[in-house]
Amino acid sequence: MEYVQERIATLHDLTDPAPDAPTDRAAVVLPMTEREYAGLAAERVLSELEHVDPARVVVPLRASAERVGPFADWLSKYDLRLSVLWCDGPRLTSRLADEGLNGRRGKGRDVWLALGQALSEEFVVVHDADTKTYSRSYVARLLFPLSHGFEFSKAYYARVENDRLYGRLFRLFYAPLVAALAEETDAPILDYLSAFRYALAGEFAATNDVARRLRVQRTWGLEVGTLGDAFSLAGFDGSAQVDLGAYEHDHRAVGGPTGLSEMSRSVGAALLRAVEDHGVDPAYETLPERYAESARRFVRQYAVDAAFNGLDYGRGEEYEQIERYTDAVAAPVDDDRLPAWADAPISASTVAELAEADLQEATDGAVVEREVDR
């Protein structure tokens, strides 16, 4: 346990706090996919949120037409002011395509769609739905800094489970890459990106003003891209990080289409685009090797830390992951970030109406014709 303050305000879990916070003025965005349906982790999150009673819960749901109905029925049993935004309906998809906004689908796209709905409230909180240890205190903890003059807050926690260190993409890719970049420049953006103890945490909160100006990455670069914009919108003085204490959620394999290796490409592109946006010109010809050297140094440090705590640690496995992640260290291409809602060519009310019509047709077969705001 420690209480060190760093480059940004750091709120520590010293007394298992559940502080007073404006939960009644906050919308909670809880992205879900078919795999969360009736899952124990998602049930825990929703049950805990019932005790929080936020102003609104928005669930952007990525699911097939066959599954969206049962999923919406399951969500309706919770005592929450909850709205389901079906991200894959034909009307919504067609309209987004007309505006040039459809593109790649992923968590970031889902969260972006939901943010438009959440902006009816003063504050926005974004959570993952696969948290096995979710606590009702999380919403209040993330909101607390916002009620004390901060504009953006980010969760952090130690990923230690089953006597092993997790958080591998952060430990072995993100942090070493930021460190390698910092060796060639002292740009403030790198100080900011390195200030967050767990930059890839899916949990953050923001004021309405910040949330409406975020340009959202479509896929797994969401968390890093959010930090890049938060640096511009809130900066060091307006940002905080909040300890959520014990935290467990699902783990991914390294390989495969949804594995950590594939995720590293989106995370790397988002990170490098963020630093380029803020004036850094990385030396890409040497960066992969400098990243790998930095990551190997981190492995040596983590190995000692794990041994000190009596944890299992596969040093060889971690070196192998570094080799796979090195391929993701490359100049980003094709910036397909979604626009900030402050500048979007489509209104949030249009998204809501189209998604509602799609959901109603999928659930009861009724074709809903509705005049929408264009």
mmCIF file of C-alpha atoms in Angstrom:
data_model
loop_
_atom_site.group_PDB
_atom_site.id
_atom_site.type_symbol
_atom_site.label_atom_id
_atom_site.label_comp_id
_atom_site.label_asym_id
_atom_site.label_seq_id
_atom_site.Cartn_x
_atom_site.Cartn_y
_atom_site.Cartn_z
ATOM 1 C CA MET A 1 0.000 0.000 0.000
ATOM 2 C CA GLU A 2 1.317 3.425 -0.907
ATOM 3 C CA TYR A 3 0.039 6.962 -1.353
ATOM 4 C CA VAL A 4 2.507 8.543 -3.780
ATOM 5 C CA GLN A 5 1.221 11.373 -5.972
ATOM 6 C CA GLU A 6 2.499 11.419 -9.528
ATOM 7 C CA ARG A 7 2.314 13.628 -12.632
ATOM 8 C CA ILE A 8 -1.486 13.384 -12.554
ATOM 9 C CA ALA A 9 -3.672 13.223 -9.457
ATOM 10 C CA THR A 10 -3.712 9.655 -8.128
ATOM 11 C CA LEU A 11 -6.555 8.505 -5.872
ATOM 12 C CA HIS A 12 -5.551 5.442 -3.861
ATOM 13 C CA ASP A 13 -7.586 2.640 -2.349
ATOM 14 C CA LEU A 14 -6.372 3.079 1.222
ATOM 15 C CA THR A 15 -9.643 2.468 3.100
ATOM 16 C CA ASP A 16 -11.868 0.630 0.577
ATOM 17 C CA PRO A 17 -13.614 3.933 -0.171
ATOM 18 C CA ALA A 18 -17.154 4.373 -1.456
ATOM 19 C CA PRO A 19 -17.221 8.166 -1.719
ATOM 20 C CA ASP A 20 -20.186 10.406 -2.289
ATOM 21 C CA ALA A 21 -20.379 11.252 -5.991
ATOM 22 C CA PRO A 22 -22.987 12.552 -8.436
ATOM 23 C CA THR A 23 -24.164 9.145 -9.677
ATOM 24 C CA ASP A 24 -27.652 10.586 -10.197
ATOM 25 C CA ARG A 25 -26.202 12.922 -12.838
ATOM 26 C CA ALA A 26 -24.222 10.265 -14.684
ATOM 27 C CA ALA A 27 -24.844 7.885 -17.557
ATOM 28 C CA VAL A 28 -23.051 4.537 -17.480
ATOM 29 C CA VAL A 29 -22.036 3.071 -20.849
ATOM 30 C CA LEU A 30 -21.719 -0.718 -20.693
ATOM 31 C CA PRO A 31 -20.723 -2.252 -24.056
ATOM 32 C CA MET A 32 -21.742 -5.875 -24.545
ATOM 33 C CA THR A 33 -21.486 -8.587 -27.171
ATOM 34 C CA GLU A 34 -23.285 -11.905 -27.499
ATOM 35 C CA ARG A 35 -20.750 -13.613 -25.255
ATOM 36 C CA GLU A 36 -21.969 -11.582 -22.238
ATOM 37 C CA TYR A 37 -25.536 -12.925 -22.508
ATOM 38 C CA ALA A 38 -26.643 -14.176 -19.055
ATOM 39 C CA GLY A 39 -22.989 -14.484 -18.055
ATOM 40 C CA LEU A 40 -22.043 -14.447 -14.382
ATOM 41 C CA ALA A 41 -19.750 -11.456 -14.750
ATOM 42 C CA ALA A 42 -22.337 -9.377 -16.627
ATOM 43 C CA GLU A 43 -25.018 -10.364 -14.106
ATOM 44 C CA ARG A 44 -22.807 -9.166 -11.287
ATOM 45 C CA VAL A 45 -22.136 -5.831 -13.004
ATOM 46 C CA LEU A 46 -25.835 -5.187 -13.644
ATOM 47 C CA SER A 47 -26.871 -6.258 -10.148
ATOM 48 C CA GLU A 48 -24.299 -3.950 -8.579
ATOM 49 C CA LEU A 49 -25.433 -1.073 -10.787
ATOM 50 C CA GLU A 50 -28.955 -1.509 -9.402
ATOM 51 C CA HIS A 51 -27.564 -0.366 -6.049
ATOM 52 C CA VAL A 52 -25.837 2.625 -7.677
ATOM 53 C CA ASP A 53 -28.995 3.784 -9.473
ATOM 54 C CA PRO A 54 -27.286 6.017 -12.062
ATOM 55 C CA ALA A 55 -29.347 8.463 -14.100
ATOM 56 C CA ARG A 56 -29.088 6.160 -17.087
ATOM 57 C CA VAL A 57 -27.401 2.956 -18.308
ATOM 58 C CA VAL A 58 -26.764 2.642 -22.035
ATOM 59 C CA VAL A 59 -25.878 -0.820 -23.373
ATOM 60 C CA PRO A 60 -24.475 -0.701 -26.910
ATOM 61 C CA LEU A 61 -25.081 -4.269 -28.014
ATOM 62 C CA ARG A 62 -23.230 -6.060 -30.800
ATOM 63 C CA ALA A 63 -25.351 -9.108 -31.597
ATOM 64 C CA SER A 64 -27.058 -10.959 -34.425
ATOM 65 C CA ALA A 65 -30.722 -10.389 -35.271
ATOM 66 C CA GLU A 66 -31.489 -13.836 -33.829
ATOM 67 C CA ARG A 67 -29.922 -13.055 -30.457
ATOM 68 C CA VAL A 68 -30.768 -9.406 -29.914
ATOM 69 C CA GLY A 69 -34.354 -10.081 -28.777
ATOM 70 C CA PRO A 70 -33.539 -12.572 -26.002
ATOM 71 C CA PHE A 71 -30.623 -10.358 -24.971
ATOM 72 C CA ALA A 72 -32.863 -7.279 -24.663
ATOM 73 C CA ASP A 73 -35.428 -9.317 -22.685
ATOM 74 C CA TRP A 74 -32.730 -10.461 -20.275
ATOM 75 C CA LEU A 75 -31.498 -6.909 -19.739
ATOM 76 C CA SER A 76 -35.031 -5.663 -19.081
ATOM 77 C CA LYS A 77 -35.319 -7.663 -15.853
ATOM 78 C CA TYR A 78 -32.849 -5.391 -14.067
ATOM 79 C CA ASP A 79 -34.197 -2.478 -12.058
ATOM 80 C CA LEU A 80 -32.310 0.159 -14.006
ATOM 81 C CA ARG A 81 -33.147 3.030 -16.338
ATOM 82 C CA LEU A 82 -31.519 1.013 -19.089
ATOM 83 C CA SER A 83 -31.680 1.443 -22.844
ATOM 84 C CA VAL A 84 -30.380 -1.066 -25.379
ATOM 85 C CA LEU A 85 -28.752 0.395 -28.481
ATOM 86 C CA TRP A 86 -28.470 -2.383 -31.078
ATOM 87 C CA CYS A 87 -25.309 -1.529 -33.011
ATOM 88 C CA ASP A 88 -25.905 -3.953 -35.892
ATOM 89 C CA GLY A 89 -29.432 -3.190 -37.073
ATOM 90 C CA PRO A 90 -30.016 -2.663 -40.816
ATOM 91 C CA ARG A 91 -31.447 0.871 -40.622
ATOM 92 C CA LEU A 92 -28.688 2.156 -38.405
ATOM 93 C CA THR A 93 -25.973 0.426 -40.423
ATOM 94 C CA SER A 94 -27.340 1.819 -43.692
ATOM 95 C CA ARG A 95 -27.546 5.358 -42.374
ATOM 96 C CA LEU A 96 -24.019 5.210 -40.965
ATOM 97 C CA ALA A 97 -22.806 3.955 -44.338
ATOM 98 C CA ASP A 98 -24.533 6.885 -46.051
ATOM 99 C CA GLU A 99 -22.597 9.250 -43.775
ATOM 100 C CA GLY A 100 -19.293 7.427 -44.311
ATOM 101 C CA LEU A 101 -19.282 6.290 -40.671
ATOM 102 C CA ASN A 102 -19.964 2.564 -40.806
ATOM 103 C CA GLY A 103 -16.530 1.046 -41.459
ATOM 104 C CA ARG A 104 -14.864 -1.431 -39.141
ATOM 105 C CA ARG A 105 -16.875 -2.726 -36.215
ATOM 106 C CA GLY A 106 -15.512 -3.172 -32.756
ATOM 107 C CA LYS A 107 -15.761 -2.071 -29.151
ATOM 108 C CA GLY A 108 -14.800 1.506 -29.980
ATOM 109 C CA ARG A 109 -17.559 1.879 -32.577
ATOM 110 C CA ASP A 110 -20.093 0.515 -30.087
ATOM 111 C CA VAL A 111 -18.944 2.878 -27.336
ATOM 112 C CA TRP A 112 -19.067 5.823 -29.760
ATOM 113 C CA LEU A 113 -22.681 5.088 -30.634
ATOM 114 C CA ALA A 114 -23.562 4.895 -26.934
ATOM 115 C CA LEU A 115 -21.692 8.069 -26.039
ATOM 116 C CA GLY A 116 -24.099 10.021 -28.191
ATOM 117 C CA GLN A 117 -26.963 8.767 -26.002
ATOM 118 C CA ALA A 118 -25.060 9.265 -22.748
ATOM 119 C CA LEU A 119 -24.463 12.943 -23.474
ATOM 120 C CA SER A 120 -27.939 13.717 -22.148
ATOM 121 C CA GLU A 121 -26.301 13.568 -18.690
ATOM 122 C CA GLU A 122 -23.695 15.767 -17.010
ATOM 123 C CA PHE A 123 -21.141 12.962 -16.626
ATOM 124 C CA VAL A 124 -20.334 9.789 -18.545
ATOM 125 C CA VAL A 125 -18.816 6.620 -17.096
ATOM 126 C CA VAL A 126 -17.639 3.746 -19.318
ATOM 127 C CA HIS A 127 -17.242 0.224 -17.894
ATOM 128 C CA ASP A 128 -16.450 -3.236 -19.212
ATOM 129 C CA ALA A 129 -19.093 -5.931 -18.666
ATOM 130 C CA ASP A 130 -16.774 -8.897 -18.062
ATOM 131 C CA THR A 131 -15.540 -7.857 -14.615
ATOM 132 C CA LYS A 132 -15.820 -10.792 -12.219
ATOM 133 C CA THR A 133 -15.087 -8.640 -9.158
ATOM 134 C CA TYR A 134 -17.210 -5.610 -10.111
ATOM 135 C CA SER A 135 -18.149 -3.373 -7.181
ATOM 136 C CA ARG A 136 -20.899 -0.769 -6.892
ATOM 137 C CA SER A 137 -18.207 1.613 -5.612
ATOM 138 C CA TYR A 138 -16.539 1.806 -9.049
ATOM 139 C CA VAL A 139 -18.951 4.373 -10.481
ATOM 140 C CA ALA A 140 -18.626 6.653 -7.467
ATOM 141 C CA ARG A 141 -14.844 6.304 -7.391
ATOM 142 C CA LEU A 142 -14.486 7.310 -11.026
ATOM 143 C CA LEU A 143 -16.950 10.187 -10.656
ATOM 144 C CA PHE A 144 -15.446 11.578 -7.456
ATOM 145 C CA PRO A 145 -12.606 13.511 -9.145
ATOM 146 C CA LEU A 146 -15.063 14.983 -11.652
ATOM 147 C CA SER A 147 -17.084 16.477 -8.797
ATOM 148 C CA HIS A 148 -13.877 18.081 -7.503
ATOM 149 C CA GLY A 149 -12.814 20.046 -10.559
ATOM 150 C CA PHE A 150 -11.248 17.342 -12.735
ATOM 151 C CA GLU A 151 -12.530 16.593 -16.225
ATOM 152 C CA PHE A 152 -11.268 13.079 -16.938
ATOM 153 C CA SER A 153 -10.554 10.080 -14.727
ATOM 154 C CA LYS A 154 -9.137 6.682 -15.550
ATOM 155 C CA ALA A 155 -9.205 3.466 -13.529
ATOM 156 C CA TYR A 156 -6.162 1.478 -12.519
ATOM 157 C CA TYR A 157 -5.713 -1.821 -10.690
ATOM 158 C CA ALA A 158 -3.219 -4.653 -10.309
ATOM 159 C CA ARG A 159 -3.815 -7.571 -12.669
ATOM 160 C CA VAL A 160 -2.690 -10.420 -10.367
ATOM 161 C CA GLU A 161 -4.778 -13.583 -10.587
ATOM 162 C CA ASN A 162 -4.181 -17.295 -10.058
ATOM 163 C CA ASP A 163 -0.672 -16.537 -8.739
ATOM 164 C CA ARG A 164 0.327 -14.909 -12.007
ATOM 165 C CA LEU A 165 0.832 -11.434 -13.410
ATOM 166 C CA TYR A 166 -1.627 -10.522 -16.155
ATOM 167 C CA GLY A 167 -2.169 -7.226 -17.958
ATOM 168 C CA ARG A 168 0.268 -8.549 -20.533
ATOM 169 C CA LEU A 169 -0.530 -6.169 -23.375
ATOM 170 C CA PHE A 170 0.022 -3.205 -21.082
ATOM 171 C CA ARG A 171 3.138 -4.612 -19.375
ATOM 172 C CA LEU A 172 4.860 -6.032 -22.432
ATOM 173 C CA PHE A 173 3.713 -3.754 -25.240
ATOM 174 C CA TYR A 174 2.208 -0.395 -24.269
ATOM 175 C CA ALA A 175 4.534 0.586 -21.415
ATOM 176 C CA PRO A 176 7.789 -0.506 -23.134
ATOM 177 C CA LEU A 177 6.771 1.230 -26.369
ATOM 178 C CA VAL A 178 6.053 4.490 -24.556
ATOM 179 C CA ALA A 179 9.392 4.160 -22.772
ATOM 180 C CA ALA A 180 11.212 3.582 -26.076
ATOM 181 C CA LEU A 181 9.585 6.658 -27.589
ATOM 182 C CA ALA A 182 10.523 8.729 -24.547
ATOM 183 C CA GLU A 183 14.198 7.883 -25.119
ATOM 184 C CA GLU A 184 14.183 9.995 -28.288
ATOM 185 C CA THR A 185 12.047 12.958 -27.192
ATOM 186 C CA ASP A 186 10.786 14.671 -24.064
ATOM 187 C CA ALA A 187 7.403 15.551 -25.583
ATOM 188 C CA PRO A 188 4.741 16.144 -22.891
ATOM 189 C CA ILE A 189 2.356 13.663 -24.517
ATOM 190 C CA LEU A 190 4.726 10.843 -23.592
ATOM 191 C CA ASP A 191 4.872 12.010 -19.977
ATOM 192 C CA TYR A 192 1.085 11.959 -19.982
ATOM 193 C CA LEU A 193 0.770 8.491 -21.534
ATOM 194 C CA SER A 194 3.308 7.063 -19.095
ATOM 195 C CA ALA A 195 1.605 8.650 -16.064
ATOM 196 C CA PHE A 196 -1.299 6.178 -16.108
ATOM 197 C CA ARG A 197 -0.640 3.055 -14.093
ATOM 198 C CA TYR A 198 -2.903 0.902 -16.262
ATOM 199 C CA ALA A 199 -3.486 2.812 -19.465
ATOM 200 C CA LEU A 200 -5.401 -0.046 -21.126
ATOM 201 C CA ALA A 201 -8.097 -0.191 -18.440
ATOM 202 C CA GLY A 202 -11.538 -0.105 -20.031
ATOM 203 C CA GLU A 203 -12.996 2.053 -17.258
ATOM 204 C CA PHE A 204 -12.987 5.839 -17.435
ATOM 205 C CA ALA A 205 -15.219 8.809 -16.677
ATOM 206 C CA ALA A 206 -15.461 12.224 -18.260
ATOM 207 C CA THR A 207 -17.468 15.394 -18.090
ATOM 208 C CA ASN A 208 -20.062 15.944 -20.769
ATOM 209 C CA ASP A 209 -17.848 18.567 -22.412
ATOM 210 C CA VAL A 210 -14.882 16.210 -22.720
ATOM 211 C CA ALA A 211 -16.964 13.193 -23.761
ATOM 212 C CA ARG A 212 -18.643 15.044 -26.639
ATOM 213 C CA ARG A 213 -15.229 16.015 -28.045
ATOM 214 C CA LEU A 214 -13.576 12.568 -27.991
ATOM 215 C CA ARG A 215 -12.614 11.106 -31.383
ATOM 216 C CA VAL A 216 -13.134 7.423 -30.824
ATOM 217 C CA GLN A 217 -11.015 4.602 -32.221
ATOM 218 C CA ARG A 218 -13.180 1.899 -33.767
ATOM 219 C CA THR A 219 -11.614 -1.203 -32.245
ATOM 220 C CA TRP A 220 -9.125 -2.133 -29.532
ATOM 221 C CA GLY A 221 -7.324 1.184 -29.747
ATOM 222 C CA LEU A 222 -10.235 2.811 -27.895
ATOM 223 C CA GLU A 223 -8.484 3.195 -24.547
ATOM 224 C CA VAL A 224 -5.240 4.629 -25.945
ATOM 225 C CA GLY A 225 -7.024 6.941 -28.350
ATOM 226 C CA THR A 226 -9.134 8.238 -25.464
ATOM 227 C CA LEU A 227 -5.963 9.134 -23.561
ATOM 228 C CA GLY A 228 -4.562 10.957 -26.579
ATOM 229 C CA ASP A 229 -7.657 13.157 -26.747
ATOM 230 C CA ALA A 230 -7.838 13.535 -22.960
ATOM 231 C CA PHE A 231 -4.345 15.041 -23.053
ATOM 232 C CA SER A 232 -5.635 17.773 -25.373
ATOM 233 C CA LEU A 233 -8.980 18.256 -23.639
ATOM 234 C CA ALA A 234 -8.130 17.869 -19.935
ATOM 235 C CA GLY A 235 -4.335 17.804 -19.729
ATOM 236 C CA PHE A 236 -2.256 16.994 -16.654
ATOM 237 C CA ASP A 237 -4.156 19.319 -14.335
ATOM 238 C CA GLY A 238 -7.597 18.104 -15.400
ATOM 239 C CA SER A 239 -6.854 14.350 -15.286
ATOM 240 C CA ALA A 240 -6.883 11.833 -12.453
ATOM 241 C CA GLN A 241 -6.437 8.100 -12.034
ATOM 242 C CA VAL A 242 -8.423 6.075 -9.524
ATOM 243 C CA ASP A 243 -7.546 2.807 -7.797
ATOM 244 C CA LEU A 244 -10.376 0.272 -8.123
ATOM 245 C CA GLY A 245 -8.661 -2.250 -5.860
ATOM 246 C CA ALA A 246 -9.041 -5.978 -6.541
ATOM 247 C CA TYR A 247 -10.041 -6.595 -10.137
ATOM 248 C CA GLU A 248 -10.523 -9.708 -12.243
ATOM 249 C CA HIS A 249 -11.894 -10.145 -15.724
ATOM 250 C CA ASP A 250 -11.621 -12.491 -18.692
ATOM 251 C CA HIS A 251 -8.238 -13.206 -20.251
ATOM 252 C CA ARG A 252 -7.418 -13.508 -23.926
ATOM 253 C CA ALA A 253 -5.064 -15.874 -25.690
ATOM 254 C CA VAL A 254 -2.019 -14.373 -27.373
ATOM 255 C CA GLY A 255 -2.836 -15.726 -30.837
ATOM 256 C CA GLY A 256 -6.030 -15.913 -32.854
ATOM 257 C CA PRO A 257 -8.283 -13.298 -34.469
ATOM 258 C CA THR A 258 -9.264 -11.745 -31.117
ATOM 259 C CA GLY A 259 -6.007 -12.449 -29.290
ATOM 260 C CA LEU A 260 -3.481 -10.093 -27.759
ATOM 261 C CA SER A 261 -1.200 -10.206 -30.792
ATOM 262 C CA GLU A 262 -3.981 -8.905 -33.039
ATOM 263 C CA MET A 263 -5.012 -6.367 -30.413
ATOM 264 C CA SER A 264 -1.467 -5.034 -30.287
ATOM 265 C CA ARG A 265 -1.809 -3.796 -33.866
ATOM 266 C CA SER A 266 -4.780 -1.592 -33.011
ATOM 267 C CA VAL A 267 -3.235 -0.443 -29.744
ATOM 268 C CA GLY A 268 0.086 0.332 -31.427
ATOM 269 C CA ALA A 269 -1.535 2.277 -34.250
ATOM 270 C CA ALA A 270 -3.645 4.298 -31.788
ATOM 271 C CA LEU A 271 -0.661 5.044 -29.570
ATOM 272 C CA LEU A 272 1.602 6.119 -32.408
ATOM 273 C CA ARG A 273 -1.149 8.210 -33.988
ATOM 274 C CA ALA A 274 -1.706 9.944 -30.637
ATOM 275 C CA VAL A 275 1.955 10.908 -30.318
ATOM 276 C CA GLU A 276 2.110 12.036 -33.948
ATOM 277 C CA ASP A 277 -0.960 14.210 -33.317
ATOM 278 C CA HIS A 278 1.014 15.954 -30.600
ATOM 279 C CA GLY A 279 4.155 16.695 -32.564
ATOM 280 C CA VAL A 280 6.260 13.561 -32.116
ATOM 281 C CA ASP A 281 7.978 12.206 -35.231
ATOM 282 C CA PRO A 282 9.042 8.658 -34.262
ATOM 283 C CA ALA A 283 12.169 7.178 -35.839
ATOM 284 C CA TYR A 284 10.268 4.194 -37.225
ATOM 285 C CA GLU A 285 13.325 2.584 -38.792
ATOM 286 C CA THR A 286 14.818 1.884 -35.345
ATOM 287 C CA LEU A 287 11.711 1.881 -33.168
ATOM 288 C CA PRO A 288 10.892 -1.868 -33.356
ATOM 289 C CA GLU A 289 14.294 -2.880 -32.004
ATOM 290 C CA ARG A 290 14.298 -0.122 -29.402
ATOM 291 C CA TYR A 291 10.844 -1.272 -28.293
ATOM 292 C CA ALA A 292 12.016 -4.895 -28.038
ATOM 293 C CA GLU A 293 15.052 -3.876 -25.976
ATOM 294 C CA SER A 294 12.853 -1.815 -23.664
ATOM 295 C CA ALA A 295 10.364 -4.679 -23.317
ATOM 296 C CA ARG A 296 13.120 -7.179 -22.446
ATOM 297 C CA ARG A 297 14.232 -4.822 -19.692
ATOM 298 C CA PHE A 298 10.676 -4.778 -18.363
ATOM 299 C CA VAL A 299 10.616 -8.592 -18.377
ATOM 300 C CA ARG A 300 13.725 -8.733 -16.216
ATOM 301 C CA GLN A 301 12.095 -6.350 -13.751
ATOM 302 C CA TYR A 302 8.803 -8.203 -13.667
ATOM 303 C CA ALA A 303 10.574 -11.525 -13.205
ATOM 304 C CA VAL A 304 12.223 -10.243 -10.037
ATOM 305 C CA ASP A 305 8.958 -8.746 -8.795
ATOM 306 C CA ALA A 306 7.110 -12.026 -9.405
ATOM 307 C CA ALA A 307 9.825 -14.043 -7.638
ATOM 308 C CA PHE A 308 9.741 -11.604 -4.710
ATOM 309 C CA ASN A 309 6.005 -12.273 -4.326
ATOM 310 C CA GLY A 310 6.195 -16.021 -4.945
ATOM 311 C CA LEU A 311 4.243 -15.797 -8.212
ATOM 312 C CA ASP A 312 4.583 -18.053 -11.241
ATOM 313 C CA TYR A 313 6.370 -16.266 -14.060
ATOM 314 C CA GLY A 314 7.098 -17.635 -17.521
ATOM 315 C CA ARG A 315 9.993 -15.468 -18.627
ATOM 316 C CA GLY A 316 10.366 -17.413 -21.884
ATOM 317 C CA GLU A 317 6.669 -16.983 -22.695
ATOM 318 C CA GLU A 318 6.928 -13.260 -22.113
ATOM 319 C CA TYR A 319 9.957 -12.967 -24.415
ATOM 320 C CA GLU A 320 7.970 -14.838 -27.086
ATOM 321 C CA GLN A 321 5.121 -12.354 -26.754
ATOM 322 C CA ILE A 322 7.529 -9.468 -27.252
ATOM 323 C CA GLU A 323 8.641 -11.000 -30.544
ATOM 324 C CA ARG A 324 5.030 -11.136 -31.716
ATOM 325 C CA TYR A 325 4.251 -7.614 -30.563
ATOM 326 C CA THR A 326 7.284 -6.194 -32.380
ATOM 327 C CA ASP A 327 5.420 -6.602 -35.676
ATOM 328 C CA ALA A 328 2.856 -4.069 -34.438
ATOM 329 C CA VAL A 329 5.455 -1.304 -34.090
ATOM 330 C CA ALA A 330 4.919 0.482 -37.397
ATOM 331 C CA ALA A 331 3.748 3.834 -38.680
ATOM 332 C CA PRO A 332 -0.073 4.033 -38.489
ATOM 333 C CA VAL A 333 -2.113 4.195 -41.695
ATOM 334 C CA ASP A 334 -5.742 4.898 -42.584
ATOM 335 C CA ASP A 335 -6.982 7.091 -39.770
ATOM 336 C CA ASP A 336 -10.607 5.925 -39.462
ATOM 337 C CA ARG A 337 -11.413 7.420 -36.074
ATOM 338 C CA LEU A 338 -15.018 8.298 -35.552
ATOM 339 C CA PRO A 339 -15.735 12.016 -35.235
ATOM 340 C CA ALA A 340 -16.399 13.738 -31.946
ATOM 341 C CA TRP A 341 -20.126 14.012 -31.299
ATOM 342 C CA ALA A 342 -19.657 17.786 -31.252
ATOM 343 C CA ASP A 343 -18.811 17.537 -34.980
ATOM 344 C CA ALA A 344 -20.674 14.408 -36.106
ATOM 345 C CA PRO A 345 -22.696 14.560 -39.353
ATOM 346 C CA ILE A 346 -25.468 12.527 -37.723
ATOM 347 C CA SER A 347 -27.391 13.402 -34.565
ATOM 348 C CA ALA A 348 -27.555 11.216 -31.479
ATOM 349 C CA SER A 349 -31.360 11.321 -31.662
ATOM 350 C CA THR A 350 -31.238 9.877 -35.190
ATOM 351 C CA VAL A 351 -29.043 7.027 -33.976
ATOM 352 C CA ALA A 352 -31.456 6.342 -31.113
ATOM 353 C CA GLU A 353 -34.534 6.312 -33.346
ATOM 354 C CA LEU A 354 -32.998 4.087 -36.008
ATOM 355 C CA ALA A 355 -31.651 1.661 -33.418
ATOM 356 C CA GLU A 356 -35.041 1.540 -31.690
ATOM 357 C CA ALA A 357 -36.822 0.780 -34.969
ATOM 358 C CA ASP A 358 -34.297 -1.955 -35.765
ATOM 359 C CA LEU A 359 -34.691 -3.492 -32.311
ATOM 360 C CA GLN A 360 -38.477 -3.432 -32.437
ATOM 361 C CA GLU A 361 -38.556 -5.135 -35.812
ATOM 362 C CA ALA A 362 -36.060 -7.767 -34.694
ATOM 363 C CA THR A 363 -37.985 -8.513 -31.508
ATOM 364 C CA ASP A 364 -41.621 -8.571 -32.660
ATOM 365 C CA GLY A 365 -41.561 -8.496 -36.462
ATOM 366 C CA ALA A 366 -43.250 -5.115 -36.711
ATOM 367 C CA VAL A 367 -41.877 -2.774 -39.340
ATOM 368 C CA VAL A 368 -41.574 0.653 -37.750
ATOM 369 C CA GLU A 369 -41.551 3.623 -40.072
ATOM 370 C CA ARG A 370 -40.386 6.719 -38.294
ATOM 371 C CA GLU A 371 -39.522 10.200 -39.477
ATOM 372 C CA VAL A 372 -36.029 10.823 -38.135
ATOM 373 C CA ASP A 373 -33.934 13.917 -37.760
ATOM 374 C CA ARG A 374 -31.608 14.066 -40.725
#
